[in-house]
Amino acid sequence: MNLFDIVGHRLFNAALSVAIVSLLGAAGCDQGKSAPAGEGKTSAEKVKIGYLVKQPDEPWFQTEWQFAQKAADDKGFELIKLGVPDGDKTLAAIDSLSASGAKGFVICTPDVRIGPAIAAKAKAADMKLMTVDDQFVSADGKIMADVHHLGVAAREVGHVSGQAIFDEFKRRGWDPQQTAACIVTFEELDTARERTEGIIEKLVELGFPKDRIYKTPQKTTDIPGALDAGNYLLTQHPDVKFWLAAGMNDSASLGAVRALEGRGFTAENALAVGINGTDCIDELKKPKPTPFYGSILMEANKHGYDSTSAVYEWVTKGIEPPKATFTGGVLITRADFEEKLKAHGMWR
């Protein structure tokens, strides 16, 4: 083989190698284009969606996160879970989400009054936004109906609670004039006020004496806050023989129960119904019944799964969710809580 043959042979091989590499590269590009959004991608390439909650240690929000993660696993997006206990941490968390490349987020804010600031940050960062549980309130005190929301039909859930309390009161045959209702309230929060007003509304509708229903405000939305509120009311009415108790959530009712127990009341002469059905499981599991009779189980599972799914579909397919969707609740008691939690996919 002469010099010209050798050079020609090497040039041919080099050209062949370039052609093969080009073909492989083109095939790789085609494969990337055909992959559905959110599928077949590495973690770094997945659509990122945030889920921000005000009380991350509470079972309700733990359940929402659990089902939000299930939606992420099912649909192939990356979920970023953040606890935001105050306004400053909330706004900083949104900045962090934006910097990470998140395309949207779901939030239960610690303060509904910072809703306008949250909405403005989301818009500036071009992130889709949906509220869950609590709706934003504008500077004039009105609900921000333009922000997409998945929440609880609060007054209707209050009605279910009031019905459950009244039914058990009637079953026990207590004298209405020896019975009173302790309603622990937190009226600064719209959904909380709607729930407790719904409870009172239903009790009065069913015939319980309106003048035997007492509201007592809690300063903090936890068991200690409700305990203080309950103690304050019980001190004012030492003559009451039988007590009914309720509030905006399980913690409110459990605080009232602790106050009642501190004054010698038991499951024989007091009954309480909570709302949420997630923060009372240990109470319902106790070997000896306490005054905590039951709770209205709401759909934290749907809140977590459906809200994040909706944001994902909005981001990837441009399918805008309804402006507002509301869920309801069913009574659970010591007799059936395990069965009903399993039916909702919420038993652990």
JSON list of C-alpha atoms in Angstrom, two decimals, residues 135-300:
[
{"chain": "A", "resi": 135, "resn": "GLN", "atom": "CA", "xyz": [-57.85, 30.92, 52.01]},
{"chain": "A", "resi": 136, "resn": "PHE", "atom": "CA", "xyz": [-55.89, 34.16, 51.67]},
{"chain": "A", "resi": 137, "resn": "VAL", "atom": "CA", "xyz": [-57.42, 37.39, 52.93]},
{"chain": "A", "resi": 138, "resn": "SER", "atom": "CA", "xyz": [-56.84, 40.75, 51.23]},
{"chain": "A", "resi": 139, "resn": "ALA", "atom": "CA", "xyz": [-56.09, 44.05, 52.94]},
{"chain": "A", "resi": 140, "resn": "ASP", "atom": "CA", "xyz": [-59.84, 44.82, 53.14]},
{"chain": "A", "resi": 141, "resn": "GLY", "atom": "CA", "xyz": [-60.48, 41.56, 55.01]},
{"chain": "A", "resi": 142, "resn": "LYS", "atom": "CA", "xyz": [-62.15, 39.78, 52.10]},
{"chain": "A", "resi": 143, "resn": "ILE", "atom": "CA", "xyz": [-61.31, 36.32, 50.81]},
{"chain": "A", "resi": 144, "resn": "MET", "atom": "CA", "xyz": [-58.96, 36.42, 47.80]},
{"chain": "A", "resi": 145, "resn": "ALA", "atom": "CA", "xyz": [-61.27, 34.46, 45.50]},
{"chain": "A", "resi": 146, "resn": "ASP", "atom": "CA", "xyz": [-58.91, 34.87, 42.53]},
{"chain": "A", "resi": 147, "resn": "VAL", "atom": "CA", "xyz": [-56.35, 32.53, 44.13]},
{"chain": "A", "resi": 148, "resn": "HIS", "atom": "CA", "xyz": [-57.05, 28.86, 43.37]},
{"chain": "A", "resi": 149, "resn": "HIS", "atom": "CA", "xyz": [-58.07, 26.96, 46.51]},
{"chain": "A", "resi": 150, "resn": "LEU", "atom": "CA", "xyz": [-58.80, 23.46, 47.80]},
{"chain": "A", "resi": 151, "resn": "GLY", "atom": "CA", "xyz": [-60.37, 23.60, 51.24]},
{"chain": "A", "resi": 152, "resn": "VAL", "atom": "CA", "xyz": [-63.04, 22.42, 53.61]},
{"chain": "A", "resi": 153, "resn": "ALA", "atom": "CA", "xyz": [-66.72, 23.24, 53.39]},
{"chain": "A", "resi": 154, "resn": "ALA", "atom": "CA", "xyz": [-66.28, 24.71, 56.85]},
{"chain": "A", "resi": 155, "resn": "ARG", "atom": "CA", "xyz": [-69.84, 25.55, 57.89]},
{"chain": "A", "resi": 156, "resn": "GLU", "atom": "CA", "xyz": [-71.15, 22.22, 56.54]},
{"chain": "A", "resi": 157, "resn": "VAL", "atom": "CA", "xyz": [-68.47, 20.33, 58.49]},
{"chain": "A", "resi": 158, "resn": "GLY", "atom": "CA", "xyz": [-69.56, 22.32, 61.55]},
{"chain": "A", "resi": 159, "resn": "HIS", "atom": "CA", "xyz": [-73.10, 21.09, 60.91]},
{"chain": "A", "resi": 160, "resn": "VAL", "atom": "CA", "xyz": [-71.89, 17.48, 60.85]},
{"chain": "A", "resi": 161, "resn": "SER", "atom": "CA", "xyz": [-70.10, 18.05, 64.17]},
{"chain": "A", "resi": 162, "resn": "GLY", "atom": "CA", "xyz": [-73.17, 19.68, 65.74]},
{"chain": "A", "resi": 163, "resn": "GLN", "atom": "CA", "xyz": [-75.37, 16.83, 64.54]},
{"chain": "A", "resi": 164, "resn": "ALA", "atom": "CA", "xyz": [-73.03, 14.23, 66.01]},
{"chain": "A", "resi": 165, "resn": "ILE", "atom": "CA", "xyz": [-72.90, 16.02, 69.37]},
{"chain": "A", "resi": 166, "resn": "PHE", "atom": "CA", "xyz": [-76.67, 16.40, 69.55]},
{"chain": "A", "resi": 167, "resn": "ASP", "atom": "CA", "xyz": [-77.37, 12.79, 68.54]},
{"chain": "A", "resi": 168, "resn": "GLU", "atom": "CA", "xyz": [-75.11, 11.45, 71.29]},
{"chain": "A", "resi": 169, "resn": "PHE", "atom": "CA", "xyz": [-76.52, 13.94, 73.82]},
{"chain": "A", "resi": 170, "resn": "LYS", "atom": "CA", "xyz": [-80.06, 12.71, 73.03]},
{"chain": "A", "resi": 171, "resn": "ARG", "atom": "CA", "xyz": [-78.98, 9.05, 73.16]},
{"chain": "A", "resi": 172, "resn": "ARG", "atom": "CA", "xyz": [-77.62, 9.59, 76.67]},
{"chain": "A", "resi": 173, "resn": "GLY", "atom": "CA", "xyz": [-80.85, 11.22, 77.81]},
{"chain": "A", "resi": 174, "resn": "TRP", "atom": "CA", "xyz": [-79.26, 14.18, 79.57]},
{"chain": "A", "resi": 175, "resn": "ASP", "atom": "CA", "xyz": [-81.50, 16.98, 80.86]},
{"chain": "A", "resi": 176, "resn": "PRO", "atom": "CA", "xyz": [-80.98, 20.07, 78.64]},
{"chain": "A", "resi": 177, "resn": "GLN", "atom": "CA", "xyz": [-81.31, 22.37, 81.65]},
{"chain": "A", "resi": 178, "resn": "GLN", "atom": "CA", "xyz": [-78.46, 20.55, 83.39]},
{"chain": "A", "resi": 179, "resn": "THR", "atom": "CA", "xyz": [-76.33, 20.45, 80.26]},
{"chain": "A", "resi": 180, "resn": "ALA", "atom": "CA", "xyz": [-74.23, 23.15, 78.59]},
{"chain": "A", "resi": 181, "resn": "ALA", "atom": "CA", "xyz": [-72.07, 23.34, 75.46]},
{"chain": "A", "resi": 182, "resn": "CYS", "atom": "CA", "xyz": [-68.48, 24.61, 75.55]},
{"chain": "A", "resi": 183, "resn": "ILE", "atom": "CA", "xyz": [-67.52, 25.85, 72.08]},
{"chain": "A", "resi": 184, "resn": "VAL", "atom": "CA", "xyz": [-63.82, 26.72, 71.83]},
{"chain": "A", "resi": 185, "resn": "THR", "atom": "CA", "xyz": [-63.41, 29.42, 69.19]},
{"chain": "A", "resi": 186, "resn": "PHE", "atom": "CA", "xyz": [-60.69, 31.12, 67.14]},
{"chain": "A", "resi": 187, "resn": "GLU", "atom": "CA", "xyz": [-62.55, 33.75, 65.20]},
{"chain": "A", "resi": 188, "resn": "GLU", "atom": "CA", "xyz": [-59.49, 35.42, 63.68]},
{"chain": "A", "resi": 189, "resn": "LEU", "atom": "CA", "xyz": [-59.40, 32.59, 61.11]},
{"chain": "A", "resi": 190, "resn": "ASP", "atom": "CA", "xyz": [-62.32, 32.52, 58.72]},
{"chain": "A", "resi": 191, "resn": "THR", "atom": "CA", "xyz": [-62.50, 28.75, 58.30]},
{"chain": "A", "resi": 192, "resn": "ALA", "atom": "CA", "xyz": [-62.32, 28.27, 62.09]},
{"chain": "A", "resi": 193, "resn": "ARG", "atom": "CA", "xyz": [-65.14, 30.74, 62.67]},
{"chain": "A", "resi": 194, "resn": "GLU", "atom": "CA", "xyz": [-67.27, 29.07, 59.98]},
{"chain": "A", "resi": 195, "resn": "ARG", "atom": "CA", "xyz": [-66.82, 25.67, 61.62]},
{"chain": "A", "resi": 196, "resn": "THR", "atom": "CA", "xyz": [-67.75, 26.75, 65.13]},
{"chain": "A", "resi": 197, "resn": "GLU", "atom": "CA", "xyz": [-70.67, 28.87, 63.90]},
{"chain": "A", "resi": 198, "resn": "GLY", "atom": "CA", "xyz": [-71.85, 25.81, 61.99]},
{"chain": "A", "resi": 199, "resn": "ILE", "atom": "CA", "xyz": [-71.72, 23.71, 65.17]},
{"chain": "A", "resi": 200, "resn": "ILE", "atom": "CA", "xyz": [-73.78, 26.26, 67.10]},
{"chain": "A", "resi": 201, "resn": "GLU", "atom": "CA", "xyz": [-76.19, 26.72, 64.21]},
{"chain": "A", "resi": 202, "resn": "LYS", "atom": "CA", "xyz": [-76.92, 22.99, 64.04]},
{"chain": "A", "resi": 203, "resn": "LEU", "atom": "CA", "xyz": [-77.32, 22.57, 67.81]},
{"chain": "A", "resi": 204, "resn": "VAL", "atom": "CA", "xyz": [-79.87, 25.39, 67.94]},
{"chain": "A", "resi": 205, "resn": "GLU", "atom": "CA", "xyz": [-81.66, 24.06, 64.85]},
{"chain": "A", "resi": 206, "resn": "LEU", "atom": "CA", "xyz": [-82.02, 20.65, 66.52]},
{"chain": "A", "resi": 207, "resn": "GLY", "atom": "CA", "xyz": [-83.50, 22.19, 69.64]},
{"chain": "A", "resi": 208, "resn": "PHE", "atom": "CA", "xyz": [-80.61, 22.57, 72.08]},
{"chain": "A", "resi": 209, "resn": "PRO", "atom": "CA", "xyz": [-81.18, 25.71, 74.23]},
{"chain": "A", "resi": 210, "resn": "LYS", "atom": "CA", "xyz": [-79.28, 28.62, 72.72]},
{"chain": "A", "resi": 211, "resn": "ASP", "atom": "CA", "xyz": [-78.73, 30.18, 76.13]},
{"chain": "A", "resi": 212, "resn": "ARG", "atom": "CA", "xyz": [-76.90, 27.00, 77.23]},
{"chain": "A", "resi": 213, "resn": "ILE", "atom": "CA", "xyz": [-74.26, 27.35, 74.49]},
{"chain": "A", "resi": 214, "resn": "TYR", "atom": "CA", "xyz": [-71.11, 29.21, 75.57]},
{"chain": "A", "resi": 215, "resn": "LYS", "atom": "CA", "xyz": [-68.27, 30.36, 73.35]},
{"chain": "A", "resi": 216, "resn": "THR", "atom": "CA", "xyz": [-64.77, 30.65, 74.79]},
{"chain": "A", "resi": 217, "resn": "PRO", "atom": "CA", "xyz": [-61.88, 32.01, 72.68]},
{"chain": "A", "resi": 218, "resn": "GLN", "atom": "CA", "xyz": [-58.48, 30.34, 72.48]},
{"chain": "A", "resi": 219, "resn": "LYS", "atom": "CA", "xyz": [-55.39, 32.53, 72.15]},
{"chain": "A", "resi": 220, "resn": "THR", "atom": "CA", "xyz": [-53.33, 29.83, 70.41]},
{"chain": "A", "resi": 221, "resn": "THR", "atom": "CA", "xyz": [-54.56, 27.12, 68.05]},
{"chain": "A", "resi": 222, "resn": "ASP", "atom": "CA", "xyz": [-53.19, 24.16, 70.01]},
{"chain": "A", "resi": 223, "resn": "ILE", "atom": "CA", "xyz": [-54.20, 21.98, 72.95]},
{"chain": "A", "resi": 224, "resn": "PRO", "atom": "CA", "xyz": [-52.71, 24.31, 75.62]},
{"chain": "A", "resi": 225, "resn": "GLY", "atom": "CA", "xyz": [-54.59, 27.26, 74.11]},
{"chain": "A", "resi": 226, "resn": "ALA", "atom": "CA", "xyz": [-57.87, 25.32, 74.14]},
{"chain": "A", "resi": 227, "resn": "LEU", "atom": "CA", "xyz": [-57.17, 24.04, 77.67]},
{"chain": "A", "resi": 228, "resn": "ASP", "atom": "CA", "xyz": [-56.86, 27.62, 78.92]},
{"chain": "A", "resi": 229, "resn": "ALA", "atom": "CA", "xyz": [-60.05, 28.61, 77.11]},
{"chain": "A", "resi": 230, "resn": "GLY", "atom": "CA", "xyz": [-61.91, 25.63, 78.56]},
{"chain": "A", "resi": 231, "resn": "ASN", "atom": "CA", "xyz": [-60.71, 26.29, 82.10]},
{"chain": "A", "resi": 232, "resn": "TYR", "atom": "CA", "xyz": [-61.82, 29.93, 81.88]},
{"chain": "A", "resi": 233, "resn": "LEU", "atom": "CA", "xyz": [-65.35, 28.92, 80.85]},
{"chain": "A", "resi": 234, "resn": "LEU", "atom": "CA", "xyz": [-65.72, 26.06, 83.34]},
{"chain": "A", "resi": 235, "resn": "THR", "atom": "CA", "xyz": [-64.79, 28.38, 86.19]},
{"chain": "A", "resi": 236, "resn": "GLN", "atom": "CA", "xyz": [-67.74, 30.59, 85.27]},
{"chain": "A", "resi": 237, "resn": "HIS", "atom": "CA", "xyz": [-70.27, 27.71, 85.25]},
{"chain": "A", "resi": 238, "resn": "PRO", "atom": "CA", "xyz": [-69.59, 25.37, 88.18]},
{"chain": "A", "resi": 239, "resn": "ASP", "atom": "CA", "xyz": [-73.25, 24.33, 88.37]},
{"chain": "A", "resi": 240, "resn": "VAL", "atom": "CA", "xyz": [-73.34, 22.48, 85.01]},
{"chain": "A", "resi": 241, "resn": "LYS", "atom": "CA", "xyz": [-73.83, 18.72, 85.47]},
{"chain": "A", "resi": 242, "resn": "PHE", "atom": "CA", "xyz": [-73.23, 17.55, 81.88]},
{"chain": "A", "resi": 243, "resn": "TRP", "atom": "CA", "xyz": [-70.95, 19.15, 79.29]},
{"chain": "A", "resi": 244, "resn": "LEU", "atom": "CA", "xyz": [-70.83, 19.04, 75.50]},
{"chain": "A", "resi": 245, "resn": "ALA", "atom": "CA", "xyz": [-67.61, 20.33, 73.92]},
{"chain": "A", "resi": 246, "resn": "ALA", "atom": "CA", "xyz": [-66.42, 21.16, 70.41]},
{"chain": "A", "resi": 247, "resn": "GLY", "atom": "CA", "xyz": [-64.12, 23.45, 68.47]},
{"chain": "A", "resi": 248, "resn": "MET", "atom": "CA", "xyz": [-62.57, 24.12, 65.10]},
{"chain": "A", "resi": 249, "resn": "ASN", "atom": "CA", "xyz": [-60.36, 21.02, 65.15]},
{"chain": "A", "resi": 250, "resn": "ASP", "atom": "CA", "xyz": [-59.25, 18.04, 67.23]},
{"chain": "A", "resi": 251, "resn": "SER", "atom": "CA", "xyz": [-56.78, 20.10, 69.23]},
{"chain": "A", "resi": 252, "resn": "ALA", "atom": "CA", "xyz": [-59.51, 22.54, 70.29]},
{"chain": "A", "resi": 253, "resn": "SER", "atom": "CA", "xyz": [-61.77, 19.73, 71.47]},
{"chain": "A", "resi": 254, "resn": "LEU", "atom": "CA", "xyz": [-58.93, 17.83, 73.17]},
{"chain": "A", "resi": 255, "resn": "GLY", "atom": "CA", "xyz": [-57.97, 20.97, 75.08]},
{"chain": "A", "resi": 256, "resn": "ALA", "atom": "CA", "xyz": [-61.56, 21.26, 76.30]},
{"chain": "A", "resi": 257, "resn": "VAL", "atom": "CA", "xyz": [-61.47, 17.58, 77.30]},
{"chain": "A", "resi": 258, "resn": "ARG", "atom": "CA", "xyz": [-58.31, 18.10, 79.34]},
{"chain": "A", "resi": 259, "resn": "ALA", "atom": "CA", "xyz": [-59.97, 21.04, 81.10]},
{"chain": "A", "resi": 260, "resn": "LEU", "atom": "CA", "xyz": [-63.06, 18.91, 81.85]},
{"chain": "A", "resi": 261, "resn": "GLU", "atom": "CA", "xyz": [-60.96, 16.04, 83.16]},
{"chain": "A", "resi": 262, "resn": "GLY", "atom": "CA", "xyz": [-59.11, 18.46, 85.41]},
{"chain": "A", "resi": 263, "resn": "ARG", "atom": "CA", "xyz": [-62.44, 19.20, 87.09]},
{"chain": "A", "resi": 264, "resn": "GLY", "atom": "CA", "xyz": [-63.47, 15.58, 87.52]},
{"chain": "A", "resi": 265, "resn": "PHE", "atom": "CA", "xyz": [-65.60, 15.08, 84.39]},
{"chain": "A", "resi": 266, "resn": "THR", "atom": "CA", "xyz": [-65.41, 11.71, 82.64]},
{"chain": "A", "resi": 267, "resn": "ALA", "atom": "CA", "xyz": [-66.95, 9.95, 79.65]},
{"chain": "A", "resi": 268, "resn": "GLU", "atom": "CA", "xyz": [-70.03, 9.42, 81.84]},
{"chain": "A", "resi": 269, "resn": "ASN", "atom": "CA", "xyz": [-70.94, 13.11, 82.13]},
{"chain": "A", "resi": 270, "resn": "ALA", "atom": "CA", "xyz": [-69.10, 14.89, 79.29]},
{"chain": "A", "resi": 271, "resn": "LEU", "atom": "CA", "xyz": [-68.70, 14.37, 75.56]},
{"chain": "A", "resi": 272, "resn": "ALA", "atom": "CA", "xyz": [-66.62, 16.15, 72.95]},
{"chain": "A", "resi": 273, "resn": "VAL", "atom": "CA", "xyz": [-66.42, 15.93, 69.17]},
{"chain": "A", "resi": 274, "resn": "GLY", "atom": "CA", "xyz": [-63.40, 17.15, 67.23]},
{"chain": "A", "resi": 275, "resn": "ILE", "atom": "CA", "xyz": [-62.82, 18.03, 63.60]},
{"chain": "A", "resi": 276, "resn": "ASN", "atom": "CA", "xyz": [-60.03, 16.65, 61.36]},
{"chain": "A", "resi": 277, "resn": "GLY", "atom": "CA", "xyz": [-59.94, 13.02, 62.49]},
{"chain": "A", "resi": 278, "resn": "THR", "atom": "CA", "xyz": [-56.16, 12.90, 62.26]},
{"chain": "A", "resi": 279, "resn": "ASP", "atom": "CA", "xyz": [-54.98, 14.44, 65.54]},
{"chain": "A", "resi": 280, "resn": "CYS", "atom": "CA", "xyz": [-57.15, 12.33, 67.85]},
{"chain": "A", "resi": 281, "resn": "ILE", "atom": "CA", "xyz": [-56.20, 8.77, 67.02]},
{"chain": "A", "resi": 282, "resn": "ASP", "atom": "CA", "xyz": [-54.16, 8.23, 70.19]},
{"chain": "A", "resi": 283, "resn": "GLU", "atom": "CA", "xyz": [-57.13, 9.51, 72.20]},
{"chain": "A", "resi": 284, "resn": "LEU", "atom": "CA", "xyz": [-59.52, 7.06, 70.54]},
{"chain": "A", "resi": 285, "resn": "LYS", "atom": "CA", "xyz": [-57.05, 4.22, 71.09]},
{"chain": "A", "resi": 286, "resn": "LYS", "atom": "CA", "xyz": [-56.94, 4.70, 74.87]},
{"chain": "A", "resi": 287, "resn": "PRO", "atom": "CA", "xyz": [-58.12, 1.56, 76.71]},
{"chain": "A", "resi": 288, "resn": "LYS", "atom": "CA", "xyz": [-60.48, 3.58, 78.89]},
{"chain": "A", "resi": 289, "resn": "PRO", "atom": "CA", "xyz": [-62.84, 5.99, 77.12]},
{"chain": "A", "resi": 290, "resn": "THR", "atom": "CA", "xyz": [-62.35, 9.70, 77.80]},
{"chain": "A", "resi": 291, "resn": "PRO", "atom": "CA", "xyz": [-64.93, 12.46, 77.21]},
{"chain": "A", "resi": 292, "resn": "PHE", "atom": "CA", "xyz": [-63.58, 12.65, 73.63]},
{"chain": "A", "resi": 293, "resn": "TYR", "atom": "CA", "xyz": [-66.40, 10.81, 71.85]},
{"chain": "A", "resi": 294, "resn": "GLY", "atom": "CA", "xyz": [-65.34, 11.19, 68.22]},
{"chain": "A", "resi": 295, "resn": "SER", "atom": "CA", "xyz": [-64.22, 13.46, 65.40]},
{"chain": "A", "resi": 296, "resn": "ILE", "atom": "CA", "xyz": [-65.31, 14.58, 61.97]},
{"chain": "A", "resi": 297, "resn": "LEU", "atom": "CA", "xyz": [-62.81, 12.91, 59.64]},
{"chain": "A", "resi": 298, "resn": "MET", "atom": "CA", "xyz": [-61.97, 15.25, 56.80]},
{"chain": "A", "resi": 299, "resn": "GLU", "atom": "CA", "xyz": [-60.10, 14.48, 53.63]},
{"chain": "A", "resi": 300, "resn": "ALA", "atom": "CA", "xyz": [-56.50, 15.43, 54.27]}
]
